[in-house]
GROMACS .gro file of C-alpha atoms in nm:
model
  508
    1MET     CA    1   9.880   8.191   9.637
    2GLU     CA    2   9.566   8.313   9.744
    3SER     CA    3   9.518   8.468   9.348
    4GLU     CA    4   9.627   8.128   9.270
    5LEU     CA    5   9.368   7.975   9.435
    6CYS     CA    6   9.085   8.222   9.313
    7THR     CA    7   9.228   8.139   8.961
    8ALA     CA    8   9.187   7.810   8.993
    9ILE     CA    9   8.838   7.812   9.112
   10SER     CA   10   8.731   8.018   8.863
   11ARG     CA   11   8.846   7.797   8.550
   12THR     CA   12   8.750   7.428   8.728
   13PRO     CA   13   8.471   7.332   8.568
   14MET     CA   14   8.139   7.403   8.711
   15SER     CA   15   8.047   7.044   8.729
   16ALA     CA   16   8.354   6.953   8.847
   17GLN     CA   17   8.303   7.211   9.098
   18LEU     CA   18   7.978   7.099   9.261
   19ASP     CA   19   8.117   6.764   9.246
   20LEU     CA   20   8.349   6.812   9.539
   21PRO     CA   21   8.210   6.764   9.908
   22VAL     CA   22   8.155   7.102  10.114
   23GLU     CA   23   8.389   7.039  10.347
   24LEU     CA   24   8.691   7.031  10.083
   25LEU     CA   25   8.553   7.365   9.956
   26ILE     CA   26   8.522   7.523  10.314
   27HIS     CA   27   8.886   7.422  10.319
   28ILE     CA   28   8.997   7.530  10.044
   29PHE     CA   29   8.792   7.863  10.099
   30ALA     CA   30   8.931   7.919  10.432
   31LEU     CA   31   9.280   8.003  10.245
   32LEU     CA   32   9.175   8.281  10.098
   33GLU     CA   33   9.068   8.651  10.234
   34GLY     CA   34   8.745   8.783  10.332
   35HIS     CA   35   8.622   8.984  10.049
   36GLN     CA   36   8.776   8.699   9.752
   37ILE     CA   37   8.556   8.447   9.980
   38VAL     CA   38   8.281   8.703   9.921
   39ARG     CA   39   8.300   8.705   9.593
   40CYS     CA   40   8.284   8.381   9.608
   41ILE     CA   41   7.917   8.362   9.656
   42ALA     CA   42   7.834   8.529   9.351
   43VAL     CA   43   7.938   8.215   9.159
   44CYS     CA   44   7.683   7.985   9.216
   45SER     CA   45   7.425   7.874   9.489
   46TYR     CA   46   7.642   7.599   9.586
   47PHE     CA   47   7.938   7.802   9.677
   48LYS     CA   48   7.679   8.038   9.832
   49HIS     CA   49   7.522   7.837  10.069
   50ALA     CA   50   7.862   7.634  10.123
   51ILE     CA   51   7.968   7.961  10.270
   52GLU     CA   52   7.707   8.113  10.429
   53ASN     CA   53   7.645   7.794  10.630
   54SER     CA   54   8.018   7.783  10.756
   55THR     CA   55   8.060   7.945  11.105
   56ALA     CA   56   8.439   7.936  11.014
   57LEU     CA   57   8.404   8.112  10.648
   58GLN     CA   58   8.185   8.365  10.826
   59TYR     CA   59   8.431   8.496  11.091
   60LEU     CA   60   8.688   8.501  10.862
   61ILE     CA   61   8.442   8.736  10.642
   62LYS     CA   62   8.343   8.972  10.975
   63LEU     CA   63   8.742   8.950  11.102
   64ASP     CA   64   8.844   9.137  10.727
   65MET     CA   65   8.518   9.370  10.729
   66PHE     CA   66   8.622   9.502  10.985
   67GLY     CA   67   8.994   9.484  10.971
   68TYR     CA   68   9.076   9.199  11.222
   69THR     CA   69   9.354   8.913  11.224
   70ASN     CA   70   9.265   8.590  11.383
   71GLY     CA   71   9.440   8.510  11.731
   72PRO     CA   72   9.501   8.228  11.960
   73GLY     CA   73   9.155   8.040  12.135
   74ARG     CA   74   8.857   7.907  12.110
   75ALA     CA   75   8.610   7.776  11.867
   76ASP     CA   76   8.498   7.905  11.589
   77ALA     CA   77   8.159   7.983  11.689
   78ALA     CA   78   8.254   8.089  12.021
   79ARG     CA   79   8.474   8.337  11.826
   80LEU     CA   80   8.225   8.421  11.594
   81ASN     CA   81   7.907   8.515  11.884
   82GLN     CA   82   8.259   8.712  12.072
   83LEU     CA   83   8.296   8.935  11.728
   84GLU     CA   84   7.987   8.969  11.651
   85LYS     CA   85   7.947   9.117  12.000
   86HIS     CA   86   8.189   9.353  11.973
   87ILE     CA   87   8.105   9.440  11.666
   88ASP     CA   88   7.705   9.563  11.818
   89ALA     CA   89   7.879   9.705  12.073
   90TRP     CA   90   8.123   9.944  11.873
   91ASN     CA   91   7.835  10.026  11.666
   92LYS     CA   92   7.585  10.105  11.966
   93LEU     CA   93   7.856  10.249  12.178
   94ASP     CA   94   7.707  10.011  12.449
   95TRP     CA   95   8.003  10.014  12.713
   96VAL     CA   96   8.037   9.967  13.079
   97GLU     CA   97   8.161  10.319  13.258
   98SER     CA   98   8.413  10.253  13.547
   99TYR     CA   99   8.571  10.530  13.726
  100ILE     CA  100   8.914  10.549  13.930
  101ASP     CA  101   9.047  10.786  14.175
  102VAL     CA  102   9.404  10.889  14.070
  103PRO     CA  103   9.696  11.118  14.174
  104ILE     CA  104   9.817  11.383  13.947
  105TRP     CA  105  10.049  11.270  13.713
  106ARG     CA  106  10.204  11.464  13.412
  107TYR     CA  107  10.007  11.550  13.081
  108GLY     CA  108  10.108  11.282  12.794
  109LEU     CA  109  10.311  11.111  13.038
  110ASP     CA  110  10.106  10.809  12.935
  111ALA     CA  111  10.018  10.502  12.729
  112LEU     CA  112   9.722  10.286  12.612
  113ARG     CA  113   9.822   9.939  12.439
  114GLU     CA  114   9.576   9.590  12.424
  115GLY     CA  115   9.368   9.671  12.749
  116VAL     CA  116   9.707   9.811  12.968
  117TYR     CA  117   9.718  10.151  13.076
  118ALA     CA  118  10.010  10.318  13.169
  119THR     CA  119  10.079  10.628  13.342
  120SER     CA  120  10.412  10.771  13.488
  121ASN     CA  121  10.470  11.039  13.802
  122THR     CA  122  10.868  11.115  13.913
  123THR     CA  123  10.958  10.760  14.018
  124GLU     CA  124  10.655  10.519  13.946
  125VAL     CA  125  10.419  10.432  13.722
  126LEU     CA  126  10.075  10.331  13.766
  127CYS     CA  127   9.979  10.050  13.606
  128ILE     CA  128   9.592   9.965  13.466
  129GLN     CA  129   9.424   9.615  13.377
  130LEU     CA  130   9.121   9.721  13.187
  131PRO     CA  131   8.831   9.546  13.242
  132SER     CA  132   8.682   9.374  12.891
  133LEU     CA  133   8.387   9.191  12.958
  134SER     CA  134   8.421   8.954  12.607
  135ARG     CA  135   8.715   8.819  12.740
  136GLY     CA  136   8.636   8.809  13.096
  137VAL     CA  137   8.943   9.024  13.226
  138PRO     CA  138   8.843   9.253  13.532
  139LEU     CA  139   8.983   9.523  13.664
  140ARG     CA  140   9.337   9.539  13.845
  141THR     CA  141   9.558   9.812  13.892
  142TRP     CA  142   9.884   9.763  14.054
  143THR     CA  143  10.231  10.031  14.063
  144LEU     CA  144  10.553  10.019  14.002
  145LEU     CA  145  10.807  10.192  14.196
  146PHE     CA  146  11.196  10.299  14.067
  147GLU     CA  147  11.497  10.458  14.231
  148PHE     CA  148  11.555  10.663  13.887
  149PHE     CA  149  11.332  10.973  13.719
  150VAL     CA  150  11.131  10.850  13.472
  151HIS     CA  151  11.099  11.067  13.204
  152GLU     CA  152  10.947  10.868  12.897
  153ILE     CA  153  10.733  10.545  12.915
  154GLU     CA  154  10.652  10.270  12.630
  155ILE     CA  155  10.440   9.949  12.694
  156ASP     CA  156  10.429   9.622  12.505
  157PRO     CA  157  10.158   9.376  12.699
  158SER     CA  158  10.229   9.128  12.401
  159ASN     CA  159  10.593   9.047  12.538
  160ASN     CA  160  10.485   9.198  12.916
  161LEU     CA  161  10.722   9.487  12.822
  162LEU     CA  162  10.754   9.795  13.014
  163VAL     CA  163  11.068  10.104  12.865
  164ILE     CA  164  11.123  10.376  13.089
  165LEU     CA  165  11.336  10.651  12.946
  166SER     CA  166  11.572  10.808  13.268
  167MET     CA  167  11.812  11.091  13.160
  168THR     CA  168  12.040  11.264  13.370
  169SER     CA  169  12.135  11.586  13.423
  170PRO     CA  170  12.476  11.726  13.180
  171LEU     CA  171  12.769  11.854  13.438
  172GLN     CA  172  12.806  12.237  13.442
  173GLY     CA  173  13.007  12.307  13.093
  174SER     CA  174  13.003  11.997  12.910
  175ASP     CA  175  12.775  11.922  12.673
  176VAL     CA  176  12.772  11.526  12.696
  177ARG     CA  177  12.472  11.375  12.775
  178GLU     CA  178  12.362  11.075  12.894
  179ALA     CA  179  12.064  10.888  12.910
  180ALA     CA  180  11.919  10.512  12.983
  181LEU     CA  181  11.622  10.291  12.853
  182HIS     CA  182  11.557  10.071  13.112
  183LEU     CA  183  11.396   9.749  12.966
  184ARG     CA  184  11.142   9.576  13.303
  185THR     CA  185  10.871   9.394  13.275
  186LEU     CA  186  10.542   9.493  13.279
  187SER     CA  187  10.396   9.247  13.537
  188ASP     CA  188  10.629   9.254  13.764
  189ASN     CA  189  10.898   9.494  13.753
  190THR     CA  190  11.161   9.270  13.703
  191PRO     CA  191  11.467   9.295  13.469
  192HIS     CA  192  11.303   9.162  13.116
  193PRO     CA  193  11.404   8.818  13.070
  194SER     CA  194  11.429   8.866  12.688
  195ALA     CA  195  11.665   9.119  12.698
  196PRO     CA  196  12.039   9.054  12.754
  197ASN     CA  197  12.104   9.324  12.933
  198SER     CA  198  11.790   9.521  13.129
  199ILE     CA  199  11.958   9.890  13.071
  200ILE     CA  200  12.028   9.983  12.713
  201PHE     CA  201  12.308  10.342  12.783
  202LEU     CA  202  12.271  10.621  12.557
  203ARG     CA  203  12.513  10.971  12.487
  204SER     CA  204  12.502  11.202  12.298
  205THR     CA  205  12.669  11.576  12.215
  206MET     CA  206  12.425  11.680  12.016
  207VAL     CA  207  12.230  11.895  12.138
  208THR     CA  208  11.977  12.103  11.865
  209PRO     CA  209  11.629  12.395  11.952
  210ARG     CA  210  11.442  12.112  12.016
  211SER     CA  211  11.656  11.906  12.194
  212ASP     CA  212  11.398  11.929  12.482
  213HIS     CA  213  11.177  11.654  12.342
  214HIS     CA  214  11.169  11.273  12.358
  215MET     CA  215  11.000  10.968  12.236
  216VAL     CA  216  11.003  10.601  12.268
  217ARG     CA  217  10.846  10.346  12.087
  218ALA     CA  218  10.798   9.939  12.114
  219MET     CA  219  10.709   9.717  11.814
  220GLY     CA  220  10.784   9.360  11.816
  221ALA     CA  221  11.238   9.346  11.898
  222LEU     CA  222  11.223   9.646  11.760
  223LEU     CA  223  11.267   9.967  12.002
  224GLY     CA  224  11.337  10.311  11.901
  225ILE     CA  225  11.428  10.622  12.091
  226LEU     CA  226  11.421  10.989  11.954
  227TRP     CA  227  11.623  11.200  12.224
  228LEU     CA  228  11.862  11.496  12.172
  229GLY     CA  229  11.777  11.566  11.754
  230ALA     CA  230  11.824  11.205  11.644
  231LEU     CA  231  11.663  10.860  11.606
  232GLU     CA  232  11.804  10.521  11.769
  233ILE     CA  233  11.638  10.232  11.652
  234TRP     CA  234  11.743   9.922  11.867
  235ASN     CA  235  11.700   9.537  11.845
  236TRP     CA  236  11.623   9.487  12.250
  237THR     CA  237  11.599   9.176  12.198
  238THR     CA  238  11.976   9.176  12.148
  239CYS     CA  239  12.062   9.508  12.266
  240GLU     CA  240  12.219   9.580  11.943
  241LYS     CA  241  12.175   9.949  11.768
  242ILE     CA  242  12.013   9.896  11.419
  243THR     CA  243  12.006  10.236  11.304
  244VAL     CA  244  12.043  10.593  11.309
  245LEU     CA  245  11.900  10.838  11.213
  246LEU     CA  246  11.964  11.259  11.246
  247ASP     CA  247  11.712  11.437  11.295
  248MET     CA  248  11.803  11.731  11.016
  249ASN     CA  249  11.477  11.869  10.996
  250PHE     CA  250  11.311  11.913  11.372
  251PHE     CA  251  11.063  11.611  11.330
  252ARG     CA  252  10.887  11.575  11.658
  253SER     CA  253  10.709  11.227  11.619
  254PHE     CA  254  10.769  10.917  11.449
  255GLU     CA  255  10.554  10.557  11.400
  256PHE     CA  256  10.682  10.189  11.326
  257LEU     CA  257  10.481  10.080  11.023
  258SER     CA  258  10.641   9.703  11.042
  259ALA     CA  259  10.973   9.528  11.175
  260THR     CA  260  11.113   9.690  10.832
  261SER     CA  261  10.995  10.060  10.841
  262PHE     CA  262  10.902  10.291  11.038
  263LEU     CA  263  10.741  10.680  10.930
  264ILE     CA  264  10.790  11.046  11.031
  265PRO     CA  265  10.568  11.313  10.986
  266TYR     CA  266  10.652  11.677  10.878
  267ASP     CA  267  10.431  11.987  10.792
  268GLY     CA  268  10.316  11.889  10.468
  269ARG     CA  269  10.449  11.569  10.377
  270LEU     CA  270  10.579  11.237  10.517
  271GLU     CA  271  10.863  11.015  10.506
  272VAL     CA  272  10.939  10.640  10.500
  273TYR     CA  273  11.244  10.467  10.571
  274GLU     CA  274  11.325  10.080  10.543
  275ILE     CA  275  11.529   9.946  10.795
  276PRO     CA  276  11.845   9.933  10.853
  277VAL     CA  277  11.911  10.319  10.710
  278GLU     CA  278  12.174  10.313  10.474
  279SER     CA  279  12.366  10.623  10.701
  280PRO     CA  280  12.236  10.902  10.999
  281GLY     CA  281  12.175  11.100  10.687
  282ALA     CA  282  11.979  10.898  10.438
  283PRO     CA  283  11.720  10.992  10.221
  284PRO     CA  284  11.362  10.815  10.284
  285THR     CA  285  11.273  10.541  10.113
  286HIS     CA  286  10.932  10.676   9.992
  287THR     CA  287  10.772  11.046  10.009
  288ALA     CA  288  10.404  11.150   9.991
  289SER     CA  289  10.325  11.606   9.967
  290PHE     CA  290  10.006  11.711  10.107
  291GLY     CA  291   9.850  12.030  10.104
  292MET     CA  292   9.759  12.140  10.428
  293PRO     CA  293   9.469  12.305  10.525
  294ASP     CA  294   9.536  12.738  10.626
  295PRO     CA  295   9.516  12.744  11.008
  296ASN     CA  296   9.436  13.110  11.129
  297PRO     CA  297   9.656  13.409  11.045
  298GLY     CA  298   9.946  13.457  11.254
  299TYR     CA  299   9.982  13.075  11.393
  300THR     CA  300  10.231  12.845  11.325
  301PRO     CA  301  10.110  12.483  11.193
  302ALA     CA  302  10.289  12.197  11.314
  303VAL     CA  303  10.187  11.847  11.260
  304TYR     CA  304  10.183  11.505  11.467
  305LEU     CA  305  10.089  11.130  11.383
  306ILE     CA  306   9.915  11.011  11.636
  307PRO     CA  307   9.938  10.661  11.710
  308CYS     CA  308   9.613  10.517  11.617
  309ILE     CA  309   9.560  10.139  11.606
  310MET     CA  310   9.718   9.863  11.860
  311HIS     CA  311   9.997   9.742  11.666
  312ASN     CA  312  10.010   9.404  11.495
  313MET     CA  313  10.022   9.179  11.836
  314ASP     CA  314  10.266   8.885  11.690
  315ASN     CA  315  10.442   8.691  12.015
  316GLY     CA  316  10.736   8.704  11.815
  317GLY     CA  317  10.783   8.420  12.011
  318PHE     CA  318  10.797   8.562  12.285
  319PRO     CA  319  10.540   8.451  12.578
  320ALA     CA  320  10.293   8.696  12.735
  321SER     CA  321  10.253   8.732  13.077
  322PRO     CA  322   9.943   8.460  13.275
  323SER     CA  323   9.822   8.807  13.426
  324LEU     CA  324   9.811   9.035  13.079
  325PRO     CA  325   9.559   8.821  12.869
  326PRO     CA  326   9.621   8.839  12.523
  327PRO     CA  327   9.348   8.958  12.254
  328LEU     CA  328   9.109   8.678  12.082
  329PHE     CA  329   9.153   8.913  11.774
  330HIS     CA  330   9.349   9.209  11.690
  331MET     CA  331   9.434   9.476  11.417
  332THR     CA  332   9.618   9.309  11.099
  333GLU     CA  333   9.900   9.514  10.948
  334GLU     CA  334   9.783   9.607  10.719
  335SER     CA  335   9.459   9.768  10.850
  336ARG     CA  336   9.689  10.052  10.959
  337TYR     CA  337   9.558  10.439  10.935
  338ILE     CA  338   9.800  10.722  10.944
  339HIS     CA  339   9.599  10.972  11.148
  340ILE     CA  340   9.758  11.380  11.100
  341VAL     CA  341   9.623  11.655  11.333
  342TRP     CA  342   9.697  12.005  11.220
  343SER     CA  343   9.682  12.191  11.525
  344ALA     CA  344   9.714  12.563  11.494
  345LEU     CA  345   9.782  12.694  11.867
  346GLY     CA  346   9.649  13.080  12.020
  347VAL     CA  347   9.459  13.197  12.296
  348GLU     CA  348   9.146  13.151  12.218
  349ASP     CA  349   9.126  12.930  11.941
  350TYR     CA  350   9.229  12.513  11.910
  351LEU     CA  351   9.177  12.391  11.529
  352GLN     CA  352   9.208  12.004  11.443
  353ILE     CA  353   9.177  11.880  11.114
  354PRO     CA  354   9.205  11.500  11.124
  355PHE     CA  355   9.340  11.359  10.786
  356GLN     CA  356   9.360  10.969  10.720
  357VAL     CA  357   9.534  10.724  10.434
  358PRO     CA  358   9.612  10.336  10.452
  359VAL     CA  359   9.960  10.269  10.474
  360SER     CA  360   9.956  10.022  10.220
  361SER     CA  361   9.879  10.276   9.973
  362LEU     CA  362  10.190  10.524  10.135
  363LEU     CA  363  10.403  10.273  10.049
  364CYS     CA  364  10.245  10.168   9.711
  365SER     CA  365  10.327  10.498   9.554
  366ALA     CA  366  10.365  10.301   9.245
  367MET     CA  367   9.999  10.246   9.248
  368TYR     CA  368   9.913  10.507   9.383
  369PRO     CA  369  10.131  10.853   9.246
  370ASN     CA  370  10.007  11.051   9.517
  371PRO     CA  371   9.803  10.882   9.776
  372LEU     CA  372   9.752  11.109  10.025
  373ALA     CA  373   9.542  11.309   9.743
  374ILE     CA  374   9.205  11.238   9.856
  375PRO     CA  375   8.968  11.524   9.809
  376TRP     CA  376   8.857  11.708  10.121
  377ASP     CA  377   8.482  11.753  10.014
  378VAL     CA  378   8.444  11.330  10.048
  379TRP     CA  379   8.455  11.417  10.439
  380SER     CA  380   8.111  11.593  10.581
  381LYS     CA  381   8.268  11.859  10.754
  382ASP     CA  382   8.025  11.878  11.054
  383VAL     CA  383   8.247  11.557  11.151
  384TYR     CA  384   8.632  11.618  11.056
  385PHE     CA  385   8.594  11.991  11.173
  386SER     CA  386   8.611  12.136  11.493
  387LYS     CA  387   8.746  12.519  11.611
  388ASP     CA  388   8.550  12.470  12.038
  389ASN     CA  389   8.858  12.453  12.278
  390ASP     CA  390   8.588  12.389  12.492
  391THR     CA  391   8.386  12.177  12.361
  392GLN     CA  392   8.609  11.907  12.214
  393ILE     CA  393   8.928  11.715  12.297
  394PRO     CA  394   9.090  11.469  12.010
  395TYR     CA  395   9.010  11.261  11.819
  396TRP     CA  396   9.091  10.888  11.820
  397MET     CA  397   9.133  10.685  11.517
  398ASN     CA  398   9.119  10.280  11.507
  399GLY     CA  399   9.117  10.141  11.177
  400GLY     CA  400   8.871  10.344  11.029
  401ARG     CA  401   8.689  10.444  11.309
  402PHE     CA  402   8.719  10.789  11.519
  403VAL     CA  403   8.589  10.883  11.880
  404HIS     CA  404   8.505  11.233  11.976
  405LEU     CA  405   8.447  11.463  12.252
  406THR     CA  406   8.173  11.696  12.257
  407LEU     CA  407   7.991  11.941  12.481
  408SER     CA  408   7.620  11.910  12.455
  409SER     CA  409   7.338  12.149  12.536
  410ASN     CA  410   7.259  12.018  12.860
  411SER     CA  411   7.632  12.005  12.972
  412HIS     CA  412   7.675  11.637  12.947
  413ARG     CA  413   7.974  11.516  12.764
  414VAL     CA  414   7.869  11.309  12.424
  415VAL     CA  415   8.140  11.021  12.299
  416SER     CA  416   8.046  11.021  11.919
  417LEU     CA  417   8.173  10.702  11.703
  418PHE     CA  418   8.245  10.793  11.289
  419ASP     CA  419   8.258  10.464  11.158
  420LEU     CA  420   8.417  10.428  10.794
  421ASN     CA  421   8.386  10.057  10.867
  422ARG     CA  422   8.055  10.030  10.755
  423SER     CA  423   8.183  10.161  10.391
  424ARG     CA  424   8.381   9.802  10.413
  425ALA     CA  425   8.111   9.613  10.566
  426ALA     CA  426   7.910   9.773  10.276
  427ALA     CA  427   8.180   9.595  10.051
  428LEU     CA  428   8.181   9.273  10.149
  429GLY     CA  429   7.844   9.262  10.207
  430THR     CA  430   7.711   9.372   9.886
  431THR     CA  431   7.679   9.209   9.572
  432ASN     CA  432   7.483   9.209   9.249
  433ALA     CA  433   7.398   8.859   9.251
  434ASP     CA  434   7.147   8.644   9.333
  435SER     CA  435   7.201   8.231   9.344
  436SER     CA  436   7.108   8.245   9.014
  437VAL     CA  437   7.414   8.364   8.861
  438GLY     CA  438   7.639   8.174   8.680
  439ASP     CA  439   8.007   8.058   8.630
  440GLY     CA  440   8.216   8.360   8.551
  441GLN     CA  441   8.042   8.688   8.604
  442SER     CA  442   8.179   8.875   8.917
  443ALA     CA  443   8.038   9.018   9.254
  444HIS     CA  444   7.991   9.401   9.242
  445ILE     CA  445   8.180   9.554   9.545
  446ILE     CA  446   8.097   9.905   9.693
  447GLU     CA  447   8.423  10.067   9.821
  448SER     CA  448   8.518  10.360  10.023
  449PRO     CA  449   8.826  10.504   9.885
  450VAL     CA  450   9.036  10.521  10.216
  451PHE     CA  451   8.954  10.086  10.186
  452PRO     CA  452   9.156   9.996   9.843
  453LEU     CA  453   9.102   9.650   9.800
  454GLY     CA  454   9.378   9.500   9.552
  455GLU     CA  455   9.181   9.582   9.219
  456ILE     CA  456   8.843   9.692   9.373
  457ARG     CA  457   8.796  10.038   9.248
  458MET     CA  458   8.525  10.313   9.413
  459GLU     CA  459   8.225  10.280   9.243
  460ARG     CA  460   8.065  10.605   9.500
  461PRO     CA  461   8.118  10.711   9.787
  462CYS     CA  462   7.968  10.519  10.105
  463PRO     CA  463   7.815  10.724  10.375
  464ILE     CA  464   7.962  10.703  10.733
  465HIS     CA  465   7.790  10.571  11.040
  466VAL     CA  466   7.733  10.791  11.334
  467ALA     CA  467   7.647  10.676  11.682
  468SER     CA  468   7.731  10.872  12.011
  469ARG     CA  469   7.650  10.826  12.360
  470SER     CA  470   7.612  11.081  12.640
  471LEU     CA  471   7.843  11.042  12.957
  472GLY     CA  472   7.681  11.217  13.247
  473LEU     CA  473   8.035  11.369  13.391
  474GLY     CA  474   7.858  11.716  13.575
  475GLU     CA  475   8.119  11.956  13.692
  476TYR     CA  476   8.426  11.697  13.534
  477HIS     CA  477   8.595  11.800  13.242
  478PRO     CA  478   8.793  11.623  13.005
  479ARG     CA  479   9.178  11.654  13.026
  480HIS     CA  480   9.328  11.334  12.785
  481LEU     CA  481   9.162  11.092  12.546
  482LEU     CA  482   9.274  10.733  12.480
  483CYS     CA  483   9.197  10.470  12.322
  484ASP     CA  484   9.249  10.087  12.189
  485ASP     CA  485   9.019   9.831  12.037
  486GLU     CA  486   8.841   9.800  12.337
  487HIS     CA  487   8.822  10.052  12.537
  488ILE     CA  488   8.774  10.467  12.550
  489ILE     CA  489   8.968  10.574  12.829
  490MET     CA  490   8.994  10.968  12.933
  491ARG     CA  491   9.148  11.135  13.245
  492ILE     CA  492   8.871  11.420  13.377
  493PHE     CA  493   8.900  11.669  13.715
  494HIS     CA  494   8.642  11.865  13.882
  495GLU     CA  495   8.562  12.200  13.754
  496PHE     CA  496   8.663  12.379  14.122
  497ASP     CA  497   8.919  12.133  14.222
  498PRO     CA  498   9.186  12.032  13.935
  499ASP     CA  499   9.381  11.790  14.179
  500ASP     CA  500   9.032  11.611  14.218
  501GLU     CA  501   9.115  11.366  13.927
  502LYS     CA  502   9.011  11.023  13.751
  503LEU     CA  503   8.975  10.804  13.526
  504VAL     CA  504   8.673  10.738  13.321
  505ILE     CA  505   8.714  10.379  13.129
  506LEU     CA  506   8.474  10.303  12.881
  507SER     CA  507   8.493   9.924  12.807
  508PHE     CA  508   8.295   9.691  12.480
   0.00000   0.00000   0.00000
């Protein structure tokens, strides 16, 4: 529809376009995407004036610039003001720091989505509603207790969903393994009202060399469990099994890309499967291969898929819990990025090289035959390469933004933001046209290679915006880093007392 509107506007005589009331023009432009609205600025001064003076259109443009889509709530002027403050806070790393003392939780058994952080230890889950200045959400903590051991957790605050994987020990001499996925409400630990059964029982006799690895992911109505050499995908709102994929190549992670596809990373390639998969051993729908950097000699590389942005938070008909406020805007599915880390583990060295690619390119292999072939020399080595296990914890990427923690010379931790969105901001805001441009002349848009916008192509690489801020953590050391679009949260422990652990919450 958007392309038809663009074509119709471009073919309409200028005299007829100028006869249209401004209100009607704004209504028409509002049906376009942000970058298409920007291109309309170059048509004539009448369009330019109408777009630049419309709060609603400026809001849509800035949403598209930073890879967001609209959410429920306020009037355009208030939402534009809130969005501008949010973007400005990211650019300046302008946050409020909070500290929370926490018990010693198992490393990696935690989740952060949509402003809610959850971590688990044995039979309980600690939940923290992170503060949000833009949404007026205060800090709140609550603990959920269970009568079974928690092996893995997953949360989806937009559906008020907490998923817990609990596994039982096999009987001596038996190959049968059993587990359960408990579907609870995140807010008060009751059986989830949208699930016909509060427990999904799992049973397997397959034991592989990596059978101890497990992982749970939720997106909308989909619930995936990687367990004992197989990936099972369920519809948790009906408790029906949709897909089983056998782990023939020992993959260790997966991510839902949409309601109809998921991705599995391997060493040197990515595989995308459409849902449902025809058979447990079915080949992937799309495959993309890439050359993996040679790690230090003697190390075995492993590739992991890092959850990179919040999932598309369409409530899907489920009302969000009043105690878990929904965001005012959120990432679009088209802006989703994949973050791959090659890690070579040794006694003294820990090497990380991140790599990213738009999922939209991966799924459009006909348009991009080798979508992962982005030249390494596009990126600055000092930004994307680090080899010091004492000064770094993992990167995080959110729609083009990296967060990186380093140790400065004065023993302060420095959080740096590498923002590729500046490339897209320049693309959407830069034209070679002024108000005198006549009918039929299009705008010149500079585009970064990692932000393909349909027919627009890169003219030249755009600079990467970098901002840093020092954290005076003193003798505390970082242990773990997680982020969503409003928060950076890290677990830190005292240099001389590992049992003294805190959460540092940075809220935008």
